[in-house]
PDB file of C-alpha atoms in Angstrom:
ATOM      1  CA  MET A   1     -10.010  11.277 -19.133  1.00 51.00           C
ATOM      2  CA  THR A   2     -12.403   9.020 -17.215  1.00 61.00           C
ATOM      3  CA  ALA A   3     -15.976  10.298 -16.922  1.00 54.00           C
ATOM      4  CA  PRO A   4     -17.042  11.311 -13.395  1.00 60.00           C
ATOM      5  CA  VAL A   5     -19.017   8.797 -11.361  1.00 62.00           C
ATOM      6  CA  ALA A   6     -22.472   9.886 -10.215  1.00 52.00           C
ATOM      7  CA  ASP A   7     -22.456  11.192  -6.633  1.00 64.00           C
ATOM      8  CA  SER A   8     -23.361   8.294  -4.323  1.00 65.00           C
ATOM      9  CA  GLY A   9     -24.180  10.550  -1.399  1.00 81.00           C
ATOM     10  CA  VAL A  10     -21.347   8.988   0.623  1.00 88.00           C
ATOM     11  CA  ALA A  11     -18.607  11.337   1.828  1.00 94.00           C
ATOM     12  CA  PHE A  12     -15.132   9.856   1.607  1.00 97.00           C
ATOM     13  CA  ARG A  13     -11.528  10.732   0.899  1.00 97.00           C
ATOM     14  CA  ILE A  14      -8.909   8.942  -1.193  1.00 97.00           C
ATOM     15  CA  VAL A  15      -5.225   8.458  -0.446  1.00 97.00           C
ATOM     16  CA  ILE A  16      -2.884   6.989  -3.059  1.00 95.00           C
ATOM     17  CA  PRO A  17       0.281   5.574  -1.447  1.00 92.00           C
ATOM     18  CA  ALA A  18       3.113   5.663  -3.985  1.00 89.00           C
ATOM     19  CA  ARG A  19       6.422   3.998  -3.130  1.00 83.00           C
ATOM     20  CA  HIS A  20       9.247   4.669  -5.550  1.00 81.00           C
ATOM     21  CA  ALA A  21      11.395   1.812  -4.192  1.00 73.00           C
ATOM     22  CA  SER A  22       9.397  -1.120  -5.553  1.00 70.00           C
ATOM     23  CA  VAL A  23      11.305  -4.404  -5.337  1.00 68.00           C
ATOM     24  CA  ARG A  24       9.993  -5.967  -8.539  1.00 71.00           C
ATOM     25  CA  LEU A  25       9.694  -2.759 -10.554  1.00 78.00           C
ATOM     26  CA  PRO A  26      11.896   0.071  -9.176  1.00 82.00           C
ATOM     27  CA  GLY A  27      10.627   3.568  -9.918  1.00 88.00           C
ATOM     28  CA  LYS A  28       7.161   2.189 -10.692  1.00 90.00           C
ATOM     29  CA  PRO A  29       5.134   5.362  -9.920  1.00 93.00           C
ATOM     30  CA  LEU A  30       7.170   7.281 -12.500  1.00 94.00           C
ATOM     31  CA  ALA A  31       7.018   4.612 -15.216  1.00 93.00           C
ATOM     32  CA  ASP A  32       5.824   6.109 -18.496  1.00 93.00           C
ATOM     33  CA  ILE A  33       2.380   5.097 -19.752  1.00 94.00           C
ATOM     34  CA  CYS A  34       1.838   6.644 -23.169  1.00 91.00           C
ATOM     35  CA  GLY A  35       3.331  10.000 -22.249  1.00 92.00           C
ATOM     36  CA  LYS A  36       2.320  10.289 -18.588  1.00 94.00           C
ATOM     37  CA  PRO A  37       3.820   8.833 -15.387  1.00 95.00           C
ATOM     38  CA  MET A  38       1.857   5.961 -13.892  1.00 94.00           C
ATOM     39  CA  ILE A  39       1.000   7.909 -10.736  1.00 96.00           C
ATOM     40  CA  VAL A  40      -0.600  10.629 -12.860  1.00 96.00           C
ATOM     41  CA  ARG A  41      -2.655   8.018 -14.725  1.00 95.00           C
ATOM     42  CA  VAL A  42      -3.883   6.672 -11.376  1.00 96.00           C
ATOM     43  CA  LEU A  43      -4.676  10.179 -10.166  1.00 96.00           C
ATOM     44  CA  GLU A  44      -6.740  10.880 -13.277  1.00 95.00           C
ATOM     45  CA  ARG A  45      -8.809   7.718 -12.776  1.00 94.00           C
ATOM     46  CA  VAL A  46      -9.321   8.349  -9.078  1.00 95.00           C
ATOM     47  CA  ARG A  47     -10.499  11.924  -9.563  1.00 95.00           C
ATOM     48  CA  ALA A  48     -13.601  10.559 -11.285  1.00 94.00           C
ATOM     49  CA  ALA A  49     -14.772   8.850  -8.076  1.00 95.00           C
ATOM     50  CA  ALA A  50     -16.369  12.029  -6.627  1.00 88.00           C
ATOM     51  CA  ALA A  51     -14.352  11.999  -3.396  1.00 96.00           C
ATOM     52  CA  LEU A  52     -14.171  14.978  -1.057  1.00 96.00           C
ATOM     53  CA  GLU A  53     -10.407  14.986  -1.306  1.00 95.00           C
ATOM     54  CA  VAL A  54      -7.690  13.091  -3.181  1.00 96.00           C
ATOM     55  CA  CYS A  55      -4.018  13.107  -2.261  1.00 96.00           C
ATOM     56  CA  VAL A  56      -0.899  11.102  -3.035  1.00 96.00           C
ATOM     57  CA  ALA A  57       1.218   9.895  -0.102  1.00 94.00           C
ATOM     58  CA  THR A  58       4.874   9.430  -0.960  1.00 93.00           C
ATOM     59  CA  ASP A  59       8.387   9.697   0.440  1.00 91.00           C
ATOM     60  CA  HIS A  60       9.966  10.473  -2.937  1.00 93.00           C
ATOM     61  CA  GLU A  61      10.554  13.984  -4.282  1.00 94.00           C
ATOM     62  CA  GLY A  62      10.298  12.881  -7.919  1.00 95.00           C
ATOM     63  CA  VAL A  63       6.819  11.459  -7.328  1.00 95.00           C
ATOM     64  CA  ARG A  64       5.849  14.624  -5.465  1.00 96.00           C
ATOM     65  CA  ASP A  65       6.985  16.822  -8.341  1.00 96.00           C
ATOM     66  CA  VAL A  66       5.051  15.016 -11.101  1.00 96.00           C
ATOM     67  CA  VAL A  67       1.870  14.929  -8.991  1.00 96.00           C
ATOM     68  CA  LEU A  68       2.107  18.646  -8.239  1.00 97.00           C
ATOM     69  CA  GLY A  69       2.782  19.256 -11.922  1.00 96.00           C
ATOM     70  CA  ALA A  70      -0.473  17.460 -12.741  1.00 95.00           C
ATOM     71  CA  GLY A  71      -2.387  19.653 -10.292  1.00 96.00           C
ATOM     72  CA  GLY A  72      -2.628  17.007  -7.578  1.00 96.00           C
ATOM     73  CA  GLU A  73      -2.135  17.196  -3.824  1.00 95.00           C
ATOM     74  CA  VAL A  74       0.758  15.468  -2.067  1.00 96.00           C
ATOM     75  CA  VAL A  75       1.528  14.529   1.521  1.00 95.00           C
ATOM     76  CA  MET A  76       5.177  13.695   2.123  1.00 95.00           C
ATOM     77  CA  THR A  77       5.405  10.749   4.515  1.00 93.00           C
ATOM     78  CA  ARG A  78       8.123   8.864   6.341  1.00 90.00           C
ATOM     79  CA  ALA A  79      10.212   6.404   4.349  1.00 87.00           C
ATOM     80  CA  ASP A  80      10.195   3.639   6.975  1.00 85.00           C
ATOM     81  CA  HIS A  81       6.527   2.650   7.032  1.00 82.00           C
ATOM     82  CA  PRO A  82       6.154  -1.151   7.164  1.00 79.00           C
ATOM     83  CA  SER A  83       2.859  -1.059   5.243  1.00 80.00           C
ATOM     84  CA  GLY A  84       0.595   1.124   3.167  1.00 79.00           C
ATOM     85  CA  THR A  85      -1.898   1.217   6.036  1.00 87.00           C
ATOM     86  CA  ASP A  86       0.707   2.844   8.277  1.00 87.00           C
ATOM     87  CA  ARG A  87       1.316   5.433   5.566  1.00 88.00           C
ATOM     88  CA  LEU A  88      -2.426   6.093   5.364  1.00 92.00           C
ATOM     89  CA  ALA A  89      -2.590   6.595   9.121  1.00 92.00           C
ATOM     90  CA  GLU A  90       0.171   9.210   8.951  1.00 94.00           C
ATOM     91  CA  VAL A  91      -1.774  11.097   6.278  1.00 95.00           C
ATOM     92  CA  ALA A  92      -5.064  10.952   8.205  1.00 94.00           C
ATOM     93  CA  ILE A  93      -3.407  12.299  11.341  1.00 93.00           C
ATOM     94  CA  ALA A  94      -1.482  14.974   9.448  1.00 92.00           C
ATOM     95  CA  ARG A  95      -4.672  16.135   7.732  1.00 93.00           C
ATOM     96  CA  GLY A  96      -6.612  16.157  11.000  1.00 94.00           C
ATOM     97  CA  TRP A  97      -9.437  14.018   9.629  1.00 96.00           C
ATOM     98  CA  ALA A  98     -12.216  13.087  12.046  1.00 96.00           C
ATOM     99  CA  ASP A  99     -12.565   9.574  13.485  1.00 96.00           C
ATOM    100  CA  GLU A 100     -15.791   8.941  11.579  1.00 96.00           C
ATOM    101  CA  ASP A 101     -14.331   9.950   8.200  1.00 97.00           C
ATOM    102  CA  ILE A 102     -13.911   7.267   5.539  1.00 98.00           C
ATOM    103  CA  VAL A 103     -10.639   6.954   3.613  1.00 98.00           C
ATOM    104  CA  VAL A 104     -10.161   4.723   0.573  1.00 98.00           C
ATOM    105  CA  ASN A 105      -6.662   3.398  -0.094  1.00 96.00           C
ATOM    106  CA  VAL A 106      -6.024   3.199  -3.842  1.00 95.00           C
ATOM    107  CA  GLN A 107      -2.621   1.778  -4.713  1.00 91.00           C
ATOM    108  CA  GLY A 108      -0.383   3.867  -6.932  1.00 91.00           C
ATOM    109  CA  ASP A 109       0.007   0.972  -9.380  1.00 92.00           C
ATOM    110  CA  GLU A 110      -3.662   0.760 -10.407  1.00 93.00           C
ATOM    111  CA  PRO A 111      -3.898   2.944 -13.532  1.00 94.00           C
ATOM    112  CA  LEU A 112      -6.907   0.977 -14.824  1.00 94.00           C
ATOM    113  CA  ILE A 113      -8.944   1.058 -11.614  1.00 95.00           C
ATOM    114  CA  ASP A 114     -12.679   1.595 -12.049  1.00 95.00           C
ATOM    115  CA  PRO A 115     -13.806   4.733 -10.149  1.00 96.00           C
ATOM    116  CA  GLU A 116     -17.215   3.133  -9.559  1.00 96.00           C
ATOM    117  CA  ILE A 117     -15.596   0.347  -7.516  1.00 96.00           C
ATOM    118  CA  ILE A 118     -13.857   2.939  -5.332  1.00 97.00           C
ATOM    119  CA  THR A 119     -17.164   4.649  -4.620  1.00 97.00           C
ATOM    120  CA  ALA A 120     -18.943   1.336  -4.035  1.00 97.00           C
ATOM    121  CA  VAL A 121     -16.388   0.162  -1.452  1.00 97.00           C
ATOM    122  CA  ALA A 122     -16.699   3.471   0.420  1.00 97.00           C
ATOM    123  CA  ALA A 123     -20.489   3.102   0.357  1.00 97.00           C
ATOM    124  CA  ALA A 124     -20.244  -0.472   1.672  1.00 97.00           C
ATOM    125  CA  LEU A 125     -18.336   0.760   4.712  1.00 98.00           C
ATOM    126  CA  ALA A 126     -20.718   3.656   5.273  1.00 97.00           C
ATOM    127  CA  ALA A 127     -23.653   1.215   5.216  1.00 97.00           C
ATOM    128  CA  ASP A 128     -22.173  -1.026   7.937  1.00 97.00           C
ATOM    129  CA  PRO A 129     -21.613   1.027  11.106  1.00 96.00           C
ATOM    130  CA  GLU A 130     -20.140  -1.997  12.907  1.00 97.00           C
ATOM    131  CA  ALA A 131     -17.355  -2.432  10.353  1.00 98.00           C
ATOM    132  CA  ALA A 132     -13.994  -0.651  10.545  1.00 98.00           C
ATOM    133  CA  ILE A 133     -12.913  -1.634   7.042  1.00 98.00           C
ATOM    134  CA  ALA A 134     -14.510  -2.500   3.714  1.00 98.00           C
ATOM    135  CA  THR A 135     -12.949  -4.295   0.784  1.00 98.00           C
ATOM    136  CA  ALA A 136     -14.083  -6.232  -2.296  1.00 98.00           C
ATOM    137  CA  ALA A 137     -14.120  -9.711  -3.810  1.00 98.00           C
ATOM    138  CA  HIS A 138     -15.477 -11.535  -6.830  1.00 97.00           C
ATOM    139  CA  ALA A 139     -16.339 -15.108  -7.692  1.00 96.00           C
ATOM    140  CA  LEU A 140     -13.377 -17.334  -8.458  1.00 95.00           C
ATOM    141  CA  THR A 141     -13.994 -19.769 -11.309  1.00 91.00           C
ATOM    142  CA  SER A 142     -10.552 -21.220 -12.073  1.00 93.00           C
ATOM    143  CA  VAL A 143      -9.219 -24.235 -10.207  1.00 95.00           C
ATOM    144  CA  ASP A 144      -5.686 -23.048 -10.991  1.00 96.00           C
ATOM    145  CA  GLU A 145      -6.379 -19.792  -9.167  1.00 95.00           C
ATOM    146  CA  ALA A 146      -7.984 -21.686  -6.296  1.00 96.00           C
ATOM    147  CA  PHE A 147      -4.691 -23.475  -5.618  1.00 96.00           C
ATOM    148  CA  ASN A 148      -2.464 -20.495  -6.482  1.00 95.00           C
ATOM    149  CA  PRO A 149      -0.991 -19.017  -3.262  1.00 95.00           C
ATOM    150  CA  ASN A 150      -0.621 -15.645  -4.983  1.00 92.00           C
ATOM    151  CA  VAL A 151      -4.417 -15.465  -5.281  1.00 94.00           C
ATOM    152  CA  VAL A 152      -5.925 -14.457  -1.938  1.00 97.00           C
ATOM    153  CA  LYS A 153      -9.260 -16.017  -1.051  1.00 98.00           C
ATOM    154  CA  VAL A 154     -11.865 -14.760   1.441  1.00 98.00           C
ATOM    155  CA  VAL A 155     -14.842 -16.372   3.172  1.00 98.00           C
ATOM    156  CA  CYS A 156     -17.626 -14.295   4.701  1.00 97.00           C
ATOM    157  CA  ASP A 157     -20.473 -14.617   7.176  1.00 97.00           C
ATOM    158  CA  ALA A 158     -24.172 -14.110   6.491  1.00 96.00           C
ATOM    159  CA  ALA A 159     -23.802 -10.337   6.872  1.00 96.00           C
ATOM    160  CA  GLY A 160     -21.095 -10.180   4.204  1.00 97.00           C
ATOM    161  CA  ARG A 161     -18.276  -9.637   6.693  1.00 98.00           C
ATOM    162  CA  ALA A 162     -14.961 -11.421   6.315  1.00 98.00           C
ATOM    163  CA  LEU A 163     -14.392 -14.503   8.450  1.00 98.00           C
ATOM    164  CA  TYR A 164     -10.919 -15.234   7.086  1.00 98.00           C
ATOM    165  CA  PHE A 165      -8.496 -14.455   4.278  1.00 98.00           C
ATOM    166  CA  SER A 166      -6.049 -17.075   3.035  1.00 98.00           C
ATOM    167  CA  ARG A 167      -3.652 -17.989   0.287  1.00 97.00           C
ATOM    168  CA  ALA A 168      -4.951 -21.535   0.608  1.00 97.00           C
ATOM    169  CA  PRO A 169      -8.147 -22.671  -1.159  1.00 96.00           C
ATOM    170  CA  ILE A 170     -11.022 -21.732   1.152  1.00 97.00           C
ATOM    171  CA  PRO A 171     -13.657 -22.893   1.718  1.00 97.00           C
ATOM    172  CA  TRP A 172     -12.169 -26.385   1.419  1.00 96.00           C
ATOM    173  CA  ALA A 173     -14.524 -28.815  -0.293  1.00 95.00           C
ATOM    174  CA  ARG A 174     -13.445 -31.865   1.698  1.00 94.00           C
ATOM    175  CA  ASP A 175     -15.101 -34.681  -0.227  1.00 94.00           C
ATOM    176  CA  ALA A 176     -14.905 -33.119  -3.690  1.00 93.00           C
ATOM    177  CA  PHE A 177     -11.243 -32.111  -3.439  1.00 94.00           C
ATOM    178  CA  GLY A 178     -10.465 -35.430  -1.818  1.00 93.00           C
ATOM    179  CA  ALA A 179     -11.714 -37.144  -4.954  1.00 94.00           C
ATOM    180  CA  CYS A 180     -10.471 -34.679  -7.595  1.00 93.00           C
ATOM    181  CA  ARG A 181      -8.609 -31.372  -7.674  1.00 94.00           C
ATOM    182  CA  ASP A 182      -8.821 -30.771 -11.398  1.00 94.00           C
ATOM    183  CA  LEU A 183     -12.165 -28.931 -11.265  1.00 92.00           C
ATOM    184  CA  LEU A 184     -13.961 -26.631  -8.873  1.00 94.00           C
ATOM    185  CA  PRO A 185     -16.991 -28.412  -7.408  1.00 93.00           C
ATOM    186  CA  ALA A 186     -20.328 -27.143  -8.692  1.00 91.00           C
ATOM    187  CA  GLY A 187     -21.844 -24.650  -6.302  1.00 91.00           C
ATOM    188  CA  LEU A 188     -18.656 -23.987  -4.320  1.00 93.00           C
ATOM    189  CA  ALA A 189     -18.711 -20.285  -3.470  1.00 91.00           C
ATOM    190  CA  MET A 190     -15.030 -19.443  -3.631  1.00 96.00           C
ATOM    191  CA  ARG A 191     -14.204 -15.737  -3.778  1.00 97.00           C
ATOM    192  CA  ARG A 192     -11.044 -13.937  -4.792  1.00 97.00           C
ATOM    193  CA  HIS A 193     -10.106 -10.944  -2.678  1.00 97.00           C
ATOM    194  CA  VAL A 194      -9.499  -7.609  -4.403  1.00 95.00           C
ATOM    195  CA  GLY A 195      -6.954  -5.453  -2.575  1.00 91.00           C
ATOM    196  CA  LEU A 196      -8.939  -2.228  -2.395  1.00 95.00           C
ATOM    197  CA  TYR A 197      -9.728  -0.959   1.109  1.00 97.00           C
ATOM    198  CA  ALA A 198     -11.874   1.709   2.746  1.00 98.00           C
ATOM    199  CA  TYR A 199     -11.103   2.535   6.385  1.00 98.00           C
ATOM    200  CA  ARG A 200     -12.650   4.554   9.155  1.00 98.00           C
ATOM    201  CA  VAL A 201     -10.084   7.046  10.425  1.00 97.00           C
ATOM    202  CA  SER A 202     -10.704   5.825  13.980  1.00 97.00           C
ATOM    203  CA  PHE A 203      -9.267   2.445  12.940  1.00 97.00           C
ATOM    204  CA  LEU A 204      -6.271   4.013  11.192  1.00 95.00           C
ATOM    205  CA  ARG A 205      -5.403   5.929  14.363  1.00 93.00           C
ATOM    206  CA  ARG A 206      -5.305   2.649  16.313  1.00 94.00           C
ATOM    207  CA  TYR A 207      -3.649   0.495  13.689  1.00 90.00           C
ATOM    208  CA  ALA A 208      -0.030   1.257  14.566  1.00 83.00           C
ATOM    209  CA  GLU A 209      -0.704   0.137  18.145  1.00 89.00           C
ATOM    210  CA  LEU A 210      -2.050  -3.275  17.110  1.00 92.00           C
ATOM    211  CA  ALA A 211       0.410  -6.113  17.563  1.00 92.00           C
ATOM    212  CA  PRO A 212       0.957  -8.260  14.460  1.00 91.00           C
ATOM    213  CA  SER A 213      -0.905 -11.563  14.625  1.00 93.00           C
ATOM    214  CA  PRO A 214       0.530 -15.070  14.097  1.00 95.00           C
ATOM    215  CA  LEU A 215      -1.950 -15.517  11.250  1.00 95.00           C
ATOM    216  CA  GLU A 216      -0.611 -12.420   9.541  1.00 93.00           C
ATOM    217  CA  HIS A 217       2.916 -13.787   9.892  1.00 93.00           C
ATOM    218  CA  TRP A 218       2.166 -17.170   8.331  1.00 96.00           C
ATOM    219  CA  GLU A 219      -0.187 -16.001   5.568  1.00 97.00           C
ATOM    220  CA  ALA A 220       1.693 -12.740   4.845  1.00 94.00           C
ATOM    221  CA  LEU A 221      -1.654 -10.940   4.751  1.00 94.00           C
ATOM    222  CA  GLU A 222      -1.850  -7.633   6.565  1.00 91.00           C
ATOM    223  CA  GLN A 223      -5.656  -7.599   6.834  1.00 95.00           C
ATOM    224  CA  LEU A 224      -5.553 -10.567   9.213  1.00 96.00           C
ATOM    225  CA  ARG A 225      -4.221  -8.239  11.902  1.00 95.00           C
ATOM    226  CA  ALA A 226      -7.551  -6.416  11.944  1.00 96.00           C
ATOM    227  CA  LEU A 227      -9.552  -9.664  12.188  1.00 97.00           C
ATOM    228  CA  TRP A 228      -7.236 -10.990  14.896  1.00 97.00           C
ATOM    229  CA  HIS A 229      -7.967  -7.952  17.045  1.00 97.00           C
ATOM    230  CA  GLY A 230     -11.724  -8.170  16.541  1.00 97.00           C
ATOM    231  CA  TYR A 231     -12.298  -5.519  13.868  1.00 98.00           C
ATOM    232  CA  ARG A 232     -14.969  -6.248  11.283  1.00 98.00           C
ATOM    233  CA  ILE A 233     -14.349  -6.109   7.548  1.00 98.00           C
ATOM    234  CA  GLN A 234     -17.297  -5.720   5.187  1.00 98.00           C
ATOM    235  CA  VAL A 235     -16.746  -7.374   1.782  1.00 98.00           C
ATOM    236  CA  LEU A 236     -18.397  -5.964  -1.335  1.00 98.00           C
ATOM    237  CA  ASP A 237     -19.325  -8.512  -4.009  1.00 96.00           C
ATOM    238  CA  LEU A 238     -18.224  -7.504  -7.503  1.00 97.00           C
ATOM    239  CA  ALA A 239     -19.902  -8.893 -10.598  1.00 94.00           C
ATOM    240  CA  SER A 240     -16.556  -9.560 -12.272  1.00 93.00           C
ATOM    241  CA  ALA A 241     -12.829  -9.235 -11.790  1.00 92.00           C
ATOM    242  CA  PRO A 242     -11.496  -5.656 -12.029  1.00 92.00           C
ATOM    243  CA  ALA A 243      -8.533  -4.757 -14.215  1.00 89.00           C
ATOM    244  CA  ALA A 244      -5.252  -5.922 -12.699  1.00 88.00           C
ATOM    245  CA  GLY A 245      -2.612  -3.550 -11.369  1.00 89.00           C
ATOM    246  CA  VAL A 246       1.084  -3.328 -12.230  1.00 90.00           C
ATOM    247  CA  ASP A 247       3.540  -5.547 -10.360  1.00 86.00           C
ATOM    248  CA  THR A 248       5.943  -6.651 -13.074  1.00 88.00           C
ATOM    249  CA  PRO A 249       7.447  -5.331 -16.335  1.00 89.00           C
ATOM    250  CA  GLU A 250       4.980  -7.581 -18.180  1.00 91.00           C
ATOM    251  CA  ASP A 251       2.077  -5.934 -16.353  1.00 90.00           C
ATOM    252  CA  LEU A 252       3.422  -2.513 -17.287  1.00 92.00           C
ATOM    253  CA  GLU A 253       3.568  -3.431 -20.951  1.00 92.00           C
ATOM    254  CA  ARG A 254      -0.020  -4.745 -20.820  1.00 92.00           C
ATOM    255  CA  VAL A 255      -1.247  -1.474 -19.307  1.00 92.00           C
ATOM    256  CA  ARG A 256       0.703   0.602 -21.818  1.00 93.00           C
ATOM    257  CA  GLN A 257      -0.947  -1.239 -24.659  1.00 90.00           C
ATOM    258  CA  SER A 258      -4.380  -0.643 -23.129  1.00 87.00           C
ATOM    259  CA  PHE A 259      -3.845   3.121 -22.913  1.00 87.00           C
ATOM    260  CA  CYS A 260      -2.169   3.457 -26.279  1.00 80.00           C
ATOM    261  CA  ILE A 261      -4.924   1.506 -28.046  1.00 71.00           C
ATOM    262  CA  LYS A 262      -7.473   3.904 -26.554  1.00 69.00           C
ATOM    263  CA  GLY A 263      -5.328   6.864 -27.574  1.00 63.00           C
ATOM    264  CA  VAL A 264      -5.495   8.604 -24.177  1.00 66.00           C
TER     265      VAL A 264
END
């Protein structure tokens, strides 16, 4: 069991969206990790973040049953949500949370997530009253990752708010990359986005009414919808990359080995 994180003084809630119908790894929330379903492993990690409330949002009865069996709370949601943010909005409305409340979205495939990062992202949003969303990023040091479209990059303004997210290498070092793309130029502040989000409930209530943006369409990045419509996103700097989640069978095996080695 993960040790509790010290109370940060920031009040927030956590929702864990858990889709059973994963394309790359069907039944992912129920995948066994050393004797416990993945969603239960995530729930155990998240409980250490000192949130006011933690619940799992799912449309699958099997996921509901294992969460209830582990003493967790569940909100059954519609099966046709186009995104996890839409699912979060349904939960916030169903729970009657106030507009000023902060909700952290922790994916149901993050059994190694650090509870301190969850708390820190919530605190980053609480500290920026002009932001509707907070997320995280860390320094990118690999040129291969810089040019990998599966690695999302983010650039920020002087206040630490996101200017743009992209699958392309940003910022683009014109002269340096024009001469050589085998190394990252010294001093280039390229940051990799980490897909952990804290939202104000007021934003979640409006999200479903926001039209998708052309940028979102081309980049296939949902967060660009918020920027397109003028919402501000505060970006927390992490000292290092957090543990990766589970997207593939290979990821699942890596996580299983991590838990089994620790004997938990």
